[in-house]
Short mmCIF file of N, CA and C in Angstrom, two decimals:
data_model
loop_
_atom_site.label_atom_id
_atom_site.label_comp_id
_atom_site.label_asym_id
_atom_site.label_seq_id
_atom_site.Cartn_x
_atom_site.Cartn_y
_atom_site.Cartn_z
N MET A 1 79.71 45.86 -65.91
CA MET A 1 78.59 45.66 -66.80
C MET A 1 78.55 46.81 -67.79
N ALA A 2 78.70 46.51 -69.07
CA ALA A 2 78.56 47.53 -70.10
C ALA A 2 77.07 47.76 -70.34
N HIS A 3 76.66 49.00 -70.28
CA HIS A 3 75.24 49.30 -70.40
C HIS A 3 75.02 50.78 -70.70
N THR A 4 73.80 51.09 -71.01
CA THR A 4 73.38 52.46 -71.20
C THR A 4 72.16 52.69 -70.32
N PRO A 5 72.26 53.63 -69.36
CA PRO A 5 71.09 53.90 -68.51
C PRO A 5 70.08 54.80 -69.21
N TYR A 6 68.80 54.51 -68.98
CA TYR A 6 67.75 55.41 -69.45
C TYR A 6 67.65 56.63 -68.53
N VAL A 7 67.81 56.41 -67.21
CA VAL A 7 67.81 57.49 -66.23
C VAL A 7 69.06 57.33 -65.38
N LYS A 8 69.89 58.34 -65.31
CA LYS A 8 71.11 58.28 -64.50
C LYS A 8 71.02 59.34 -63.42
N VAL A 9 71.07 58.89 -62.18
CA VAL A 9 71.04 59.81 -61.04
C VAL A 9 72.47 60.30 -60.82
N SER A 10 72.69 61.58 -60.98
CA SER A 10 74.05 62.12 -60.90
C SER A 10 74.19 63.12 -59.76
N GLY A 11 73.38 62.99 -58.75
CA GLY A 11 73.47 63.87 -57.60
C GLY A 11 73.21 63.10 -56.33
N SER A 12 73.18 63.78 -55.24
CA SER A 12 72.88 63.19 -53.94
C SER A 12 71.62 63.84 -53.38
N TYR A 13 71.06 63.23 -52.36
CA TYR A 13 69.80 63.70 -51.77
C TYR A 13 68.71 63.79 -52.83
N VAL A 14 68.55 62.69 -53.59
CA VAL A 14 67.58 62.63 -54.68
C VAL A 14 66.52 61.59 -54.33
N THR A 15 65.26 61.93 -54.56
CA THR A 15 64.15 60.99 -54.42
C THR A 15 63.39 60.93 -55.73
N LEU A 16 63.25 59.73 -56.27
CA LEU A 16 62.35 59.48 -57.41
C LEU A 16 61.13 58.81 -56.81
N ASP A 17 59.96 59.39 -56.98
CA ASP A 17 58.76 58.90 -56.31
C ASP A 17 57.59 58.92 -57.29
N GLY A 18 57.02 57.72 -57.53
CA GLY A 18 55.77 57.62 -58.25
C GLY A 18 55.84 57.75 -59.76
N LEU A 19 57.02 57.62 -60.35
CA LEU A 19 57.13 57.70 -61.80
C LEU A 19 56.86 56.34 -62.43
N GLN A 20 56.49 56.34 -63.69
CA GLN A 20 56.28 55.10 -64.44
C GLN A 20 57.21 55.12 -65.64
N ILE A 21 58.06 54.09 -65.74
CA ILE A 21 58.99 53.95 -66.85
C ILE A 21 58.72 52.61 -67.49
N GLN A 22 58.31 52.61 -68.75
CA GLN A 22 57.93 51.33 -69.36
C GLN A 22 58.15 51.35 -70.87
N ASN A 23 58.25 50.12 -71.43
CA ASN A 23 58.27 49.89 -72.88
C ASN A 23 59.34 50.68 -73.63
N LEU A 24 60.56 50.69 -73.12
CA LEU A 24 61.65 51.38 -73.79
C LEU A 24 62.45 50.46 -74.70
N GLY A 25 62.48 49.18 -74.38
CA GLY A 25 63.26 48.22 -75.15
C GLY A 25 62.38 47.28 -75.94
N VAL A 26 62.92 46.10 -76.22
CA VAL A 26 62.25 45.12 -77.07
C VAL A 26 62.12 43.79 -76.31
N ALA A 27 60.93 43.22 -76.29
CA ALA A 27 60.73 41.90 -75.67
C ALA A 27 61.52 40.85 -76.45
N GLY A 28 62.11 39.89 -75.71
CA GLY A 28 62.84 38.81 -76.36
C GLY A 28 64.23 39.17 -76.80
N TYR A 29 64.67 40.37 -76.50
CA TYR A 29 66.01 40.81 -76.89
C TYR A 29 66.61 41.59 -75.73
N ASN A 30 67.46 40.92 -74.94
CA ASN A 30 68.05 41.57 -73.78
C ASN A 30 69.20 42.45 -74.23
N GLN A 31 68.92 43.73 -74.40
CA GLN A 31 69.89 44.65 -74.97
C GLN A 31 70.90 45.19 -73.96
N GLY A 32 70.82 44.76 -72.70
CA GLY A 32 71.81 45.16 -71.72
C GLY A 32 71.59 46.52 -71.10
N ASN A 33 70.49 47.18 -71.38
CA ASN A 33 70.26 48.51 -70.85
C ASN A 33 69.80 48.49 -69.40
N VAL A 34 69.96 49.63 -68.75
CA VAL A 34 69.60 49.82 -67.36
C VAL A 34 68.54 50.91 -67.30
N THR A 35 67.49 50.70 -66.52
CA THR A 35 66.44 51.71 -66.42
C THR A 35 66.90 52.89 -65.58
N ILE A 36 67.27 52.64 -64.32
CA ILE A 36 67.74 53.70 -63.42
C ILE A 36 69.10 53.28 -62.88
N GLU A 37 70.10 54.15 -63.01
CA GLU A 37 71.45 53.87 -62.52
C GLU A 37 71.83 54.88 -61.45
N VAL A 38 72.39 54.36 -60.35
CA VAL A 38 72.90 55.17 -59.25
C VAL A 38 74.31 54.70 -58.97
N SER A 39 75.30 55.61 -59.01
CA SER A 39 76.69 55.19 -58.80
C SER A 39 77.24 55.71 -57.48
N ASP A 40 78.50 55.35 -57.24
CA ASP A 40 79.15 55.64 -55.97
C ASP A 40 79.41 57.12 -55.72
N THR A 41 79.21 57.95 -56.68
CA THR A 41 79.38 59.38 -56.44
C THR A 41 78.14 59.96 -55.76
N ASN A 42 77.14 59.12 -55.57
CA ASN A 42 75.88 59.56 -54.99
C ASN A 42 75.70 59.01 -53.58
N HIS A 43 74.88 59.67 -52.81
CA HIS A 43 74.45 59.14 -51.52
C HIS A 43 73.08 59.72 -51.20
N ASP A 44 72.40 59.07 -50.29
CA ASP A 44 71.06 59.47 -49.90
C ASP A 44 70.13 59.52 -51.10
N ILE A 45 69.98 58.35 -51.75
CA ILE A 45 69.13 58.19 -52.92
C ILE A 45 67.94 57.31 -52.53
N THR A 46 66.74 57.74 -52.86
CA THR A 46 65.54 56.95 -52.63
C THR A 46 64.79 56.80 -53.94
N VAL A 47 64.44 55.55 -54.27
CA VAL A 47 63.60 55.26 -55.43
C VAL A 47 62.40 54.52 -54.88
N LYS A 48 61.21 55.14 -54.95
CA LYS A 48 60.05 54.52 -54.31
C LYS A 48 58.78 54.70 -55.14
N ASN A 49 57.87 53.78 -54.94
CA ASN A 49 56.54 53.83 -55.56
C ASN A 49 56.58 53.96 -57.08
N MET A 50 57.59 53.37 -57.69
CA MET A 50 57.76 53.45 -59.14
C MET A 50 57.14 52.23 -59.81
N VAL A 51 56.72 52.39 -61.05
CA VAL A 51 56.37 51.27 -61.92
C VAL A 51 57.49 51.22 -62.96
N ILE A 52 58.25 50.13 -62.92
CA ILE A 52 59.39 49.96 -63.80
C ILE A 52 59.16 48.70 -64.63
N ALA A 53 58.81 48.88 -65.90
CA ALA A 53 58.55 47.77 -66.83
C ALA A 53 59.16 48.13 -68.18
N PRO A 54 60.50 48.21 -68.24
CA PRO A 54 61.15 48.86 -69.37
C PRO A 54 61.47 48.00 -70.58
N GLU A 55 61.42 46.66 -70.46
CA GLU A 55 62.00 45.78 -71.47
C GLU A 55 63.50 46.08 -71.57
N ALA A 56 64.20 45.94 -70.43
CA ALA A 56 65.64 46.19 -70.34
C ALA A 56 66.27 45.13 -69.45
N ARG A 57 67.58 45.13 -69.35
CA ARG A 57 68.25 44.13 -68.53
C ARG A 57 68.01 44.38 -67.04
N VAL A 58 68.14 45.63 -66.58
CA VAL A 58 68.08 45.92 -65.15
C VAL A 58 67.05 47.01 -64.87
N GLY A 59 66.26 46.80 -63.81
CA GLY A 59 65.32 47.83 -63.37
C GLY A 59 66.04 48.96 -62.67
N ILE A 60 66.74 48.65 -61.56
CA ILE A 60 67.51 49.64 -60.81
C ILE A 60 68.91 49.05 -60.60
N TYR A 61 69.94 49.78 -61.03
CA TYR A 61 71.32 49.33 -60.90
C TYR A 61 72.09 50.34 -60.07
N TRP A 62 72.71 49.87 -58.98
CA TRP A 62 73.51 50.74 -58.13
C TRP A 62 74.87 50.08 -57.97
N TYR A 63 75.92 50.88 -57.78
CA TYR A 63 77.25 50.30 -57.62
C TYR A 63 78.20 51.27 -56.94
N ASN A 64 79.27 50.69 -56.41
CA ASN A 64 80.35 51.42 -55.78
C ASN A 64 81.65 51.03 -56.46
N ARG A 65 82.30 51.97 -57.11
CA ARG A 65 83.60 51.72 -57.75
C ARG A 65 84.75 52.21 -56.89
N GLY A 66 84.47 53.08 -55.95
CA GLY A 66 85.53 53.72 -55.18
C GLY A 66 86.04 52.88 -54.03
N THR A 67 86.92 53.46 -53.24
CA THR A 67 87.43 52.78 -52.05
C THR A 67 86.92 53.52 -50.83
N GLY A 68 86.84 52.81 -49.73
CA GLY A 68 86.36 53.42 -48.50
C GLY A 68 84.84 53.57 -48.51
N PRO A 69 84.30 54.27 -47.51
CA PRO A 69 82.85 54.37 -47.36
C PRO A 69 82.24 55.41 -48.30
N SER A 70 82.36 55.16 -49.62
CA SER A 70 81.94 56.18 -50.57
C SER A 70 80.50 56.03 -51.05
N ALA A 71 79.86 54.93 -50.74
CA ALA A 71 78.48 54.74 -51.20
C ALA A 71 77.61 54.48 -49.98
N SER A 72 76.58 55.30 -49.82
CA SER A 72 75.76 55.11 -48.63
C SER A 72 74.33 55.57 -48.85
N THR A 73 73.45 54.91 -48.13
CA THR A 73 72.03 55.22 -48.05
C THR A 73 71.34 55.19 -49.41
N PHE A 74 71.13 53.97 -49.88
CA PHE A 74 70.32 53.70 -51.06
C PHE A 74 69.07 53.00 -50.58
N VAL A 75 67.90 53.59 -50.79
CA VAL A 75 66.63 53.01 -50.37
C VAL A 75 65.77 52.76 -51.59
N PHE A 76 65.36 51.50 -51.78
CA PHE A 76 64.49 51.11 -52.88
C PHE A 76 63.24 50.52 -52.26
N ASP A 77 62.12 51.23 -52.33
CA ASP A 77 60.95 50.93 -51.50
C ASP A 77 59.65 51.03 -52.30
N GLY A 78 58.88 49.95 -52.28
CA GLY A 78 57.52 49.98 -52.83
C GLY A 78 57.44 50.05 -54.34
N ASN A 79 58.44 49.54 -55.03
CA ASN A 79 58.45 49.60 -56.49
C ASN A 79 57.82 48.36 -57.09
N ASP A 80 57.23 48.51 -58.27
CA ASP A 80 56.65 47.41 -59.04
C ASP A 80 57.56 47.23 -60.25
N ILE A 81 58.33 46.12 -60.28
CA ILE A 81 59.37 45.94 -61.29
C ILE A 81 59.10 44.67 -62.09
N SER A 82 59.04 44.81 -63.42
CA SER A 82 58.83 43.68 -64.32
C SER A 82 59.55 43.96 -65.65
N LYS A 83 59.53 42.97 -66.55
CA LYS A 83 60.12 43.08 -67.89
C LYS A 83 61.60 43.45 -67.86
N VAL A 84 62.35 42.81 -66.94
CA VAL A 84 63.79 42.94 -66.81
C VAL A 84 64.36 41.55 -66.52
N SER A 85 65.68 41.43 -66.45
CA SER A 85 66.26 40.17 -65.98
C SER A 85 66.87 40.33 -64.58
N TRP A 86 67.20 41.55 -64.17
CA TRP A 86 67.53 41.87 -62.78
C TRP A 86 66.55 42.94 -62.34
N GLY A 87 65.90 42.74 -61.20
CA GLY A 87 65.02 43.77 -60.67
C GLY A 87 65.83 44.91 -60.10
N ILE A 88 66.55 44.62 -59.01
CA ILE A 88 67.47 45.57 -58.39
C ILE A 88 68.80 44.85 -58.28
N GLY A 89 69.82 45.40 -58.90
CA GLY A 89 71.12 44.75 -58.89
C GLY A 89 72.21 45.74 -58.61
N GLY A 90 73.28 45.23 -58.00
CA GLY A 90 74.43 46.09 -57.80
C GLY A 90 75.36 45.57 -56.74
N GLY A 91 76.41 46.33 -56.51
CA GLY A 91 77.41 45.94 -55.53
C GLY A 91 78.65 46.78 -55.67
N THR A 92 79.75 46.18 -55.28
CA THR A 92 81.03 46.88 -55.32
C THR A 92 81.96 46.14 -56.25
N TYR A 93 82.83 46.88 -56.93
CA TYR A 93 83.82 46.20 -57.74
C TYR A 93 85.17 46.89 -57.68
N SER A 94 85.58 47.21 -56.45
CA SER A 94 86.94 47.70 -56.23
C SER A 94 87.39 47.24 -54.85
N ASP A 95 88.68 47.04 -54.70
CA ASP A 95 89.20 46.63 -53.40
C ASP A 95 88.90 47.70 -52.36
N SER A 96 88.51 47.26 -51.19
CA SER A 96 88.23 48.11 -50.04
C SER A 96 87.01 48.99 -50.21
N GLY A 97 86.18 48.76 -51.21
CA GLY A 97 84.95 49.52 -51.36
C GLY A 97 83.97 49.14 -50.25
N VAL A 98 83.23 50.11 -49.76
CA VAL A 98 82.28 49.86 -48.69
C VAL A 98 80.95 50.53 -49.04
N VAL A 99 79.88 49.76 -48.92
CA VAL A 99 78.53 50.28 -49.11
C VAL A 99 77.80 50.14 -47.78
N SER A 100 77.11 51.18 -47.37
CA SER A 100 76.32 51.09 -46.15
C SER A 100 74.96 51.74 -46.39
N GLY A 101 73.99 51.33 -45.60
CA GLY A 101 72.66 51.93 -45.71
C GLY A 101 71.85 51.46 -46.89
N LEU A 102 72.08 50.22 -47.36
CA LEU A 102 71.29 49.67 -48.47
C LEU A 102 70.00 49.07 -47.91
N ILE A 103 68.86 49.57 -48.37
CA ILE A 103 67.55 49.05 -47.94
C ILE A 103 66.73 48.73 -49.18
N ILE A 104 66.30 47.47 -49.28
CA ILE A 104 65.45 47.02 -50.38
C ILE A 104 64.21 46.42 -49.72
N ARG A 105 63.07 47.12 -49.79
CA ARG A 105 61.89 46.67 -49.05
C ARG A 105 60.61 46.95 -49.84
N ASN A 106 59.61 46.11 -49.58
CA ASN A 106 58.24 46.31 -50.08
C ASN A 106 58.13 46.38 -51.60
N ASN A 107 59.05 45.74 -52.32
CA ASN A 107 59.01 45.76 -53.78
C ASN A 107 58.30 44.54 -54.31
N HIS A 108 57.68 44.67 -55.47
CA HIS A 108 57.02 43.55 -56.15
C HIS A 108 57.79 43.30 -57.45
N PHE A 109 58.44 42.13 -57.52
CA PHE A 109 59.18 41.71 -58.70
C PHE A 109 58.35 40.65 -59.40
N HIS A 110 58.07 40.84 -60.69
CA HIS A 110 57.23 39.86 -61.36
C HIS A 110 57.44 39.88 -62.87
N ASP A 111 57.16 38.75 -63.48
CA ASP A 111 57.07 38.63 -64.93
C ASP A 111 58.32 39.15 -65.66
N PHE A 112 59.44 38.47 -65.41
CA PHE A 112 60.71 38.80 -66.07
C PHE A 112 60.84 38.08 -67.42
N HIS A 113 59.87 37.28 -67.79
CA HIS A 113 59.93 36.42 -68.97
C HIS A 113 60.44 37.13 -70.23
N ASP A 114 59.96 38.32 -70.51
CA ASP A 114 60.32 39.03 -71.75
C ASP A 114 61.82 39.27 -71.91
N GLN A 115 62.55 39.40 -70.80
CA GLN A 115 63.98 39.69 -70.87
C GLN A 115 64.85 38.49 -70.48
N MET A 116 64.25 37.35 -70.29
CA MET A 116 65.00 36.13 -69.96
C MET A 116 65.44 35.47 -71.26
N THR A 117 66.51 36.01 -71.85
CA THR A 117 67.00 35.55 -73.14
C THR A 117 68.45 35.12 -73.03
N ASN A 118 68.86 34.29 -73.94
CA ASN A 118 70.25 33.83 -74.03
C ASN A 118 70.72 33.27 -72.69
N ALA A 119 71.85 33.76 -72.19
CA ALA A 119 72.43 33.20 -70.97
C ALA A 119 72.23 34.10 -69.75
N VAL A 120 71.29 35.03 -69.80
CA VAL A 120 71.09 35.91 -68.63
C VAL A 120 70.51 35.11 -67.47
N HIS A 121 70.74 35.60 -66.28
CA HIS A 121 70.10 35.01 -65.10
C HIS A 121 69.08 36.01 -64.58
N GLY A 122 67.95 35.50 -64.15
CA GLY A 122 66.88 36.37 -63.67
C GLY A 122 66.93 36.45 -62.16
N ASP A 123 67.04 37.65 -61.64
CA ASP A 123 67.15 37.83 -60.19
C ASP A 123 66.29 39.02 -59.77
N SER A 124 65.42 38.80 -58.81
CA SER A 124 64.70 39.93 -58.24
C SER A 124 65.70 40.89 -57.63
N VAL A 125 66.64 40.34 -56.85
CA VAL A 125 67.70 41.13 -56.24
C VAL A 125 69.01 40.41 -56.51
N PHE A 126 70.00 41.13 -57.01
CA PHE A 126 71.31 40.56 -57.29
C PHE A 126 72.37 41.45 -56.65
N LEU A 127 73.08 40.92 -55.64
CA LEU A 127 74.14 41.65 -54.96
C LEU A 127 75.47 40.98 -55.28
N TYR A 128 76.51 41.76 -55.58
CA TYR A 128 77.80 41.16 -55.91
C TYR A 128 78.94 41.94 -55.26
N ALA A 129 80.10 41.29 -55.22
CA ALA A 129 81.31 41.90 -54.69
C ALA A 129 82.41 41.81 -55.74
N SER A 130 83.51 42.51 -55.51
CA SER A 130 84.63 42.50 -56.46
C SER A 130 85.27 41.11 -56.46
N PRO A 131 86.01 40.78 -57.52
CA PRO A 131 86.67 39.48 -57.58
C PRO A 131 87.62 39.23 -56.41
N SER A 132 88.23 40.28 -55.85
CA SER A 132 89.17 40.09 -54.75
C SER A 132 88.46 39.74 -53.44
N GLY A 133 87.18 40.11 -53.32
CA GLY A 133 86.45 39.87 -52.08
C GLY A 133 86.87 40.78 -50.94
N MET A 134 87.60 41.85 -51.24
CA MET A 134 88.09 42.75 -50.20
C MET A 134 87.17 43.94 -49.97
N ASP A 135 85.95 43.87 -50.45
CA ASP A 135 85.00 44.95 -50.29
C ASP A 135 83.82 44.47 -49.45
N THR A 136 82.93 45.40 -49.10
CA THR A 136 81.87 45.07 -48.15
C THR A 136 80.58 45.77 -48.50
N ILE A 137 79.47 45.04 -48.33
CA ILE A 137 78.16 45.66 -48.27
C ILE A 137 77.72 45.47 -46.82
N ASN A 138 77.78 46.55 -46.04
CA ASN A 138 77.51 46.46 -44.61
C ASN A 138 76.02 46.30 -44.32
N SER A 139 75.65 45.18 -43.75
CA SER A 139 74.31 44.93 -43.22
C SER A 139 73.17 45.40 -44.12
N PRO A 140 73.11 44.90 -45.36
CA PRO A 140 71.97 45.31 -46.20
C PRO A 140 70.67 44.80 -45.60
N LEU A 141 69.61 45.56 -45.75
CA LEU A 141 68.29 45.16 -45.26
C LEU A 141 67.40 44.85 -46.46
N LEU A 142 66.93 43.62 -46.54
CA LEU A 142 66.00 43.20 -47.58
C LEU A 142 64.82 42.57 -46.88
N TYR A 143 63.63 43.16 -47.05
CA TYR A 143 62.46 42.59 -46.40
C TYR A 143 61.17 43.03 -47.08
N ASN A 144 60.13 42.21 -46.87
CA ASN A 144 58.79 42.44 -47.41
C ASN A 144 58.76 42.59 -48.94
N ASN A 145 59.67 41.91 -49.63
CA ASN A 145 59.66 41.90 -51.08
C ASN A 145 58.94 40.65 -51.56
N VAL A 146 58.28 40.74 -52.71
CA VAL A 146 57.54 39.61 -53.27
C VAL A 146 58.01 39.39 -54.70
N ALA A 147 58.25 38.11 -55.05
CA ALA A 147 58.59 37.75 -56.42
C ALA A 147 57.59 36.70 -56.88
N ASP A 148 56.91 36.97 -57.98
CA ASP A 148 55.95 35.99 -58.51
C ASP A 148 55.77 36.22 -60.01
N GLY A 149 54.96 35.42 -60.62
CA GLY A 149 54.72 35.57 -62.06
C GLY A 149 55.64 34.69 -62.87
N ASP A 150 55.87 35.06 -64.10
CA ASP A 150 56.59 34.25 -65.07
C ASP A 150 58.06 34.66 -65.15
N PHE A 151 58.94 33.80 -64.63
CA PHE A 151 60.38 34.00 -64.70
C PHE A 151 61.02 33.02 -65.69
N SER A 152 60.20 32.37 -66.51
CA SER A 152 60.73 31.38 -67.44
C SER A 152 61.50 32.06 -68.57
N ASN A 153 62.40 31.29 -69.20
CA ASN A 153 63.18 31.83 -70.30
C ASN A 153 62.28 32.11 -71.50
N TYR A 154 62.58 33.16 -72.21
CA TYR A 154 61.81 33.57 -73.39
C TYR A 154 61.87 32.49 -74.47
N TYR A 155 63.00 31.80 -74.51
CA TYR A 155 63.16 30.72 -75.48
C TYR A 155 62.94 29.38 -74.80
N PRO A 156 62.28 28.44 -75.44
CA PRO A 156 61.97 27.15 -74.81
C PRO A 156 63.22 26.35 -74.48
N ASN A 157 63.04 25.41 -73.56
CA ASN A 157 64.09 24.46 -73.16
C ASN A 157 65.27 25.09 -72.45
N VAL A 158 65.09 26.23 -71.81
CA VAL A 158 66.13 26.85 -71.00
C VAL A 158 65.62 26.89 -69.57
N PRO A 159 66.43 26.44 -68.60
CA PRO A 159 65.94 26.36 -67.21
C PRO A 159 65.58 27.71 -66.60
N VAL A 160 64.71 27.68 -65.62
CA VAL A 160 64.31 28.87 -64.87
C VAL A 160 65.46 29.29 -63.96
N ALA A 161 65.69 30.59 -63.84
CA ALA A 161 66.80 31.12 -63.06
C ALA A 161 66.37 31.41 -61.61
N PRO A 162 67.35 31.63 -60.72
CA PRO A 162 67.02 31.91 -59.32
C PRO A 162 66.37 33.28 -59.13
N VAL A 163 65.76 33.47 -57.99
CA VAL A 163 65.09 34.72 -57.69
C VAL A 163 65.99 35.67 -56.90
N LEU A 164 66.85 35.16 -56.02
CA LEU A 164 67.78 35.99 -55.24
C LEU A 164 69.17 35.40 -55.40
N THR A 165 70.12 36.23 -55.79
CA THR A 165 71.49 35.77 -55.94
C THR A 165 72.40 36.70 -55.15
N VAL A 166 73.31 36.11 -54.38
CA VAL A 166 74.36 36.86 -53.70
C VAL A 166 75.66 36.22 -54.14
N ALA A 167 76.47 36.97 -54.87
CA ALA A 167 77.72 36.42 -55.42
C ALA A 167 78.91 36.96 -54.67
#
């Protein structure tokens, strides 16, 4: 995914707690930006109690590009996420990549309408694997999340997208 993060976590043992990030982009124009990005060089990352309403493509984007158990312990807890087309999205895109310790809980995903433009798909949570399928997300935990509000496309006559996608 080509993108520009507004906040890039470039360390480990980091907690973002209680911040509000909003109104950085433009409604009706999915510019492909990411609000918070966490990559495979990190571990032990917690993002909690945040208000994320950025007018961007992704609220929280995490990924593993490496091989082996290089990405671990990502906790996304109690966040209020809106005005995106993916709430929390990520996965692995290299052969033999392994992610462990992924926890997505107690989040409220709502009102993605502003960023539901063109051919984007709207997902509260979007998990993906590499094209080879030789990578793994070990036992992700997703629970107590709520998705509601307006997920309709910004432009008329375009179908509503799914809420949870696992590719």
